[in-house]
XYZ file of C-alpha atoms in Angstrom:
368
model
C -0.111 0.132 0.095
C 1.471 3.463 -0.745
C -0.350 6.496 0.420
C 0.336 10.054 -1.335
C -0.635 13.556 -0.560
C -2.284 15.025 -3.889
C -3.510 18.001 -5.348
C -4.552 21.103 -3.445
C -2.078 20.517 -0.555
C 0.968 19.807 -2.915
C -0.142 22.870 -4.892
C 0.037 25.294 -1.827
C 2.655 24.230 -0.352
C 4.634 24.925 -3.575
C 3.433 28.384 -3.497
C 3.918 28.961 0.079
C 0.032 29.380 0.868
C -1.784 27.795 4.204
C -2.513 24.249 3.864
C -6.575 23.731 3.560
C -8.048 20.246 3.572
C -5.584 17.437 3.071
C -6.087 14.654 0.120
C -4.511 11.457 0.048
C -4.853 8.765 -2.904
C -4.337 5.507 -1.765
C -2.383 3.123 -4.413
C -1.596 -0.841 -4.502
C -4.352 -1.841 -2.460
C -7.909 -2.771 -2.323
C -10.789 -1.211 -0.482
C -11.243 -4.113 1.939
C -7.747 -4.008 2.703
C -7.574 0.038 3.509
C -10.716 -0.569 5.717
C -9.002 -3.208 7.511
C -5.972 -0.965 7.676
C -7.797 2.000 9.095
C -11.022 0.726 10.819
C -11.951 4.618 11.660
C -12.172 5.653 7.958
C -15.653 6.162 7.118
C -16.929 5.859 3.362
C -18.182 8.893 1.732
C -17.855 8.072 -2.072
C -21.074 6.786 -3.511
C -19.973 5.955 -6.590
C -16.224 5.565 -5.840
C -14.092 4.775 -2.636
C -13.471 7.843 -0.910
C -12.783 7.675 2.734
C -12.747 10.376 5.637
C -10.559 9.928 7.913
C -9.524 12.147 10.649
C -11.202 14.780 8.536
C -8.850 14.358 5.600
C -10.031 12.349 2.404
C -8.459 9.312 1.209
C -9.513 7.710 -2.389
C -8.159 4.196 -3.099
C -7.289 4.746 -6.976
C -6.842 1.460 -9.386
C -4.331 3.723 -11.119
C -1.188 0.986 -11.711
C 1.079 4.283 -10.315
C 1.069 7.635 -9.255
C 2.008 8.858 -12.858
C -0.954 7.501 -14.625
C -3.483 8.941 -11.382
C -1.975 12.047 -11.978
C -2.833 12.088 -15.835
C -6.468 12.096 -15.002
C -6.490 15.378 -13.400
C -8.273 18.255 -14.249
C -5.175 21.025 -14.368
C -1.719 20.611 -14.614
C -1.160 22.812 -11.337
C -2.988 20.017 -9.438
C -1.628 17.200 -11.233
C 0.940 16.958 -8.245
C 1.699 14.339 -5.498
C 4.256 13.319 -2.667
C 4.995 10.351 -1.265
C 3.870 10.202 2.533
C 6.538 7.478 3.465
C 9.241 8.697 1.545
C 8.499 12.457 0.517
C 9.471 12.005 -2.704
C 7.394 14.665 -5.309
C 5.649 13.157 -8.566
C 4.060 16.108 -10.897
C 2.889 16.253 -14.425
C 5.837 17.198 -16.547
C 4.046 20.855 -16.857
C 3.202 21.295 -13.436
C 6.344 23.172 -12.090
C 6.478 25.501 -14.961
C 2.589 26.307 -14.976
C 2.817 27.226 -10.992
C 6.154 29.255 -11.599
C 4.446 31.184 -14.366
C 0.816 31.158 -12.987
C -1.028 29.653 -15.905
C -4.106 27.280 -15.997
C -3.439 24.699 -18.604
C -5.876 21.136 -18.878
C -3.864 17.870 -18.523
C -6.010 16.898 -21.347
C -9.561 17.499 -22.979
C -10.587 13.656 -22.129
C -10.460 14.668 -18.468
C -13.284 17.376 -18.666
C -15.273 15.076 -20.897
C -15.231 12.401 -18.250
C -16.288 14.707 -15.852
C -17.772 18.396 -17.109
C -18.053 20.007 -13.693
C -14.307 20.434 -13.982
C -15.619 23.301 -16.439
C -17.206 25.297 -13.638
C -14.363 23.957 -11.264
C -11.570 25.737 -13.896
C -13.889 28.934 -13.895
C -13.788 29.000 -10.063
C -10.345 28.491 -10.265
C -9.811 31.569 -12.475
C -12.098 33.722 -9.903
C -10.166 32.971 -6.891
C -6.822 33.538 -8.646
C -7.235 36.298 -10.726
C -3.715 37.491 -11.415
C -3.154 33.694 -13.201
C -3.257 33.160 -17.206
C -6.228 30.984 -18.537
C -3.899 28.982 -21.054
C -5.904 28.814 -25.089
C -6.157 24.814 -24.361
C -7.736 25.612 -21.352
C -10.183 27.815 -23.473
C -10.667 25.410 -26.111
C -11.389 22.270 -23.769
C -14.152 24.228 -21.845
C -15.589 25.303 -25.542
C -15.666 21.762 -26.514
C -17.110 20.413 -23.373
C -19.976 23.172 -23.654
C -20.177 22.524 -27.545
C -20.464 18.554 -26.726
C -23.748 19.249 -24.495
C -22.060 17.671 -21.317
C -22.638 20.155 -18.848
C -25.930 19.061 -17.862
C -24.013 15.673 -16.311
C -22.642 17.054 -12.973
C -25.245 17.460 -10.089
C -26.909 20.442 -9.202
C -25.484 21.140 -5.667
C -21.851 20.242 -7.279
C -22.520 23.121 -9.904
C -23.776 25.550 -7.133
C -21.145 24.611 -4.927
C -18.414 26.099 -7.183
C -20.518 29.422 -7.867
C -20.310 29.660 -3.809
C -16.788 29.177 -3.990
C -16.089 31.645 -6.626
C -18.494 34.247 -4.760
C -15.798 34.061 -2.377
C -13.249 34.448 -4.436
C -11.160 37.527 -5.274
C -13.161 38.081 -8.424
C -16.217 36.499 -8.998
C -16.675 38.120 -12.033
C -14.150 36.415 -13.749
C -16.187 33.370 -13.267
C -18.887 34.710 -14.925
C -17.349 36.123 -17.996
C -15.537 32.456 -18.334
C -18.257 30.657 -18.838
C -19.454 33.246 -21.184
C -16.690 33.461 -22.969
C -16.362 29.634 -23.601
C -19.914 29.023 -24.377
C -20.360 27.141 -20.923
C -23.558 28.582 -19.586
C -25.297 25.329 -19.959
C -29.002 24.957 -18.820
C -27.548 25.843 -15.134
C -26.864 29.974 -16.049
C -28.980 30.368 -19.240
C -30.339 33.387 -17.729
C -27.341 34.735 -19.141
C -27.193 33.943 -22.467
C -26.111 37.087 -25.089
C -25.728 39.187 -21.904
C -22.261 40.266 -23.731
C -24.193 42.063 -26.190
C -26.637 43.651 -24.176
C -26.283 47.123 -23.370
C -26.434 47.886 -19.977
C -28.536 50.898 -20.164
C -28.589 54.553 -21.910
C -25.109 55.821 -22.042
C -25.811 58.733 -20.194
C -25.936 56.046 -17.341
C -24.175 53.028 -18.284
C -21.321 51.843 -20.634
C -20.516 48.699 -21.699
C -22.860 44.971 -21.696
C -25.059 44.067 -18.692
C -22.427 41.087 -18.682
C -19.499 43.316 -17.905
C -21.403 45.715 -15.594
C -22.624 42.810 -13.548
C -19.095 41.373 -13.372
C -17.735 44.740 -12.534
C -20.523 44.884 -9.508
C -19.643 41.208 -8.292
C -15.693 42.184 -8.333
C -16.607 45.029 -6.429
C -18.589 42.934 -3.956
C -15.808 39.856 -3.378
C -15.674 38.058 -0.479
C -18.747 38.313 0.909
C -21.110 35.344 -0.689
C -24.192 36.963 -0.141
C -23.585 40.279 -1.341
C -21.859 38.875 -4.391
C -24.646 36.692 -5.133
C -26.794 40.031 -5.041
C -24.702 41.744 -7.388
C -24.844 38.495 -9.334
C -28.563 38.923 -9.233
C -29.478 42.697 -9.637
C -29.429 43.517 -13.288
C -30.152 39.728 -14.584
C -33.740 41.055 -15.546
C -31.913 43.526 -18.035
C -30.871 39.936 -19.756
C -34.770 39.269 -20.556
C -35.048 43.058 -22.312
C -36.614 42.933 -25.635
C -34.044 44.108 -27.925
C -36.633 46.660 -29.636
C -36.111 48.033 -25.887
C -32.510 48.354 -25.862
C -30.620 50.217 -24.093
C -33.586 50.845 -21.600
C -34.694 48.070 -19.265
C -38.129 48.770 -18.558
C -39.423 46.933 -15.781
C -36.237 44.581 -15.445
C -36.297 44.641 -11.874
C -39.917 42.674 -11.803
C -38.213 40.084 -14.426
C -35.079 39.962 -12.915
C -36.589 38.650 -9.766
C -37.997 35.742 -10.958
C -35.212 34.791 -13.121
C -33.202 35.333 -10.021
C -35.045 32.884 -7.777
C -34.748 30.205 -10.990
C -31.212 30.240 -11.393
C -30.923 30.080 -7.655
C -33.332 27.135 -7.045
C -32.119 25.484 -10.305
C -28.420 25.351 -8.593
C -29.788 24.385 -5.360
C -28.241 27.060 -3.240
C -29.195 27.882 0.481
C -32.579 29.179 1.084
C -30.859 32.402 2.254
C -28.943 32.924 -0.578
C -31.963 32.671 -3.068
C -34.179 35.127 -1.200
C -31.153 37.273 -1.298
C -30.728 37.069 -4.912
C -34.508 37.897 -5.380
C -34.673 40.974 -3.373
C -31.604 42.737 -5.225
C -33.048 41.894 -8.301
C -36.632 43.171 -7.434
C -35.374 45.787 -4.974
C -32.000 47.720 -6.236
C -33.652 50.256 -8.144
C -34.936 52.012 -4.846
C -31.284 52.143 -3.598
C -30.529 54.867 -5.569
C -33.181 57.609 -4.860
C -34.058 56.288 -1.333
C -34.084 59.928 -0.035
C -36.468 60.738 -2.395
C -38.826 57.747 -1.876
C -41.917 58.172 0.356
C -41.599 57.181 3.834
C -44.121 54.177 3.568
C -41.839 53.100 0.418
C -38.768 53.682 3.239
C -40.561 51.799 5.725
C -41.411 48.948 3.533
C -38.191 48.486 2.237
C -36.286 49.007 5.423
C -38.235 46.231 7.213
C -38.062 43.834 4.080
C -34.104 44.049 4.269
C -34.068 44.103 8.245
C -36.721 40.748 8.584
C -34.128 38.944 5.793
C -30.909 40.218 7.472
C -29.592 42.000 4.299
C -29.355 45.744 5.429
C -25.566 45.375 5.090
C -25.168 43.206 1.764
C -28.240 45.085 0.495
C -26.145 48.755 0.614
C -23.353 47.175 -0.181
C -24.468 46.503 -3.614
C -25.705 50.181 -3.644
C -22.189 51.334 -3.171
C -21.094 48.892 -5.976
C -23.878 49.859 -8.118
C -23.153 53.502 -7.814
C -25.036 54.283 -4.633
C -22.315 54.872 -2.173
C -23.432 55.987 1.715
C -26.754 54.171 2.060
C -25.854 52.306 4.886
C -25.542 54.679 7.789
C -28.992 56.399 6.375
C -30.835 53.319 6.320
C -29.224 51.667 9.539
C -30.566 55.410 11.213
C -33.905 54.695 9.939
C -34.152 51.073 11.073
C -33.389 52.750 14.369
C -36.403 55.051 14.332
C -38.928 52.398 13.016
C -37.931 49.566 15.528
C -38.071 52.046 18.598
C -41.738 52.585 17.918
C -43.755 50.489 19.973
C -47.901 50.242 19.650
C -49.919 52.027 22.684
C -51.646 49.453 24.775
C -54.982 50.754 24.148
C -54.330 50.400 20.111
C -53.441 46.619 20.484
C -54.974 43.457 20.005
C -57.089 44.953 17.125
C -56.114 42.768 14.459
C -55.429 44.843 10.940
C -56.533 47.988 12.372
C -53.303 47.987 15.240
C -50.951 46.760 12.302
C -52.047 50.113 10.274
C -52.069 52.141 13.548
C -48.364 50.809 14.379
C -47.366 51.512 10.200
C -48.642 54.912 10.599
C -46.507 55.470 13.656
C -43.380 54.404 12.039
C -43.811 56.276 8.921
C -44.545 59.478 10.982
C -41.301 58.914 13.128
C -39.325 58.107 9.511
C -40.647 62.018 8.784
C -38.954 63.091 11.946
C -42.873 63.255 13.423
């Protein structure tokens, strides 16, 4: 039995980065023999012999040797292994050069066809490592997989997981722009079809395409999963505007709310994220004219965001979308609203009590 530390752990050590999860490959053994040697190991793979032991993942591989195993990896910079017993480093012939030059290059096209999720995994790496160059071979492989109609194969949760990791990267917009560039939207991201050719709005307000604007906003919100997803969704409705109306996008917030919910549900994202995306799409237009809104509209918006726990990320979205300084104003209004209480003699009257409380809250917002 030979055990090798593989993939990201070896790569990050080479780059001088903190190690995250450790993944191991076990060769020259059987699943039963591995379980006898490590009785505490718990199988977690449904279709392959993958085990969890002390928080680390072990895959029992049938590869003839470690070199053969590395040939099945996605990117050359991940095709690395270190023998646990001897410390010997094994690497794809191109791996060390690509690590030094910060290049994302596929090991081979067949590996992406065998596991199409690797298309979205590669896009996630591009989002997390914006200083790395995407090699032309990787662009070609991604395009090939997209054209072959293979992108429906991965489970929704796995595709959604790559999106969530990208949202927490340095430049999440790079994920979206790369899958558009390579024709890898598939059914998962169908709402973005053609967004690179749709003007973001009249020239007086926007320059560039809906896609470019969205990627810029998402990049501004990098690191916050919720805020970045709200940025991803906020102008999604513009991708559904009839071409005859361009560059205007009348009522895009109404279209966008449904589109954001559909995409979030399709990717099996957590309900809190799906809700955040829908709220961003539907209500982001109010951020830029918040001070001019009627007090009742301000009240409805502030309470909706407060109940969803989205006041801060919504205001971050507003900042990234060109309306800075909203957070202190909205927090002050929320403080006024929450300080209002219903008099004892107005309680217990059903809808009438609710309406009376609402009027008191509106009065508080007006400074009365």
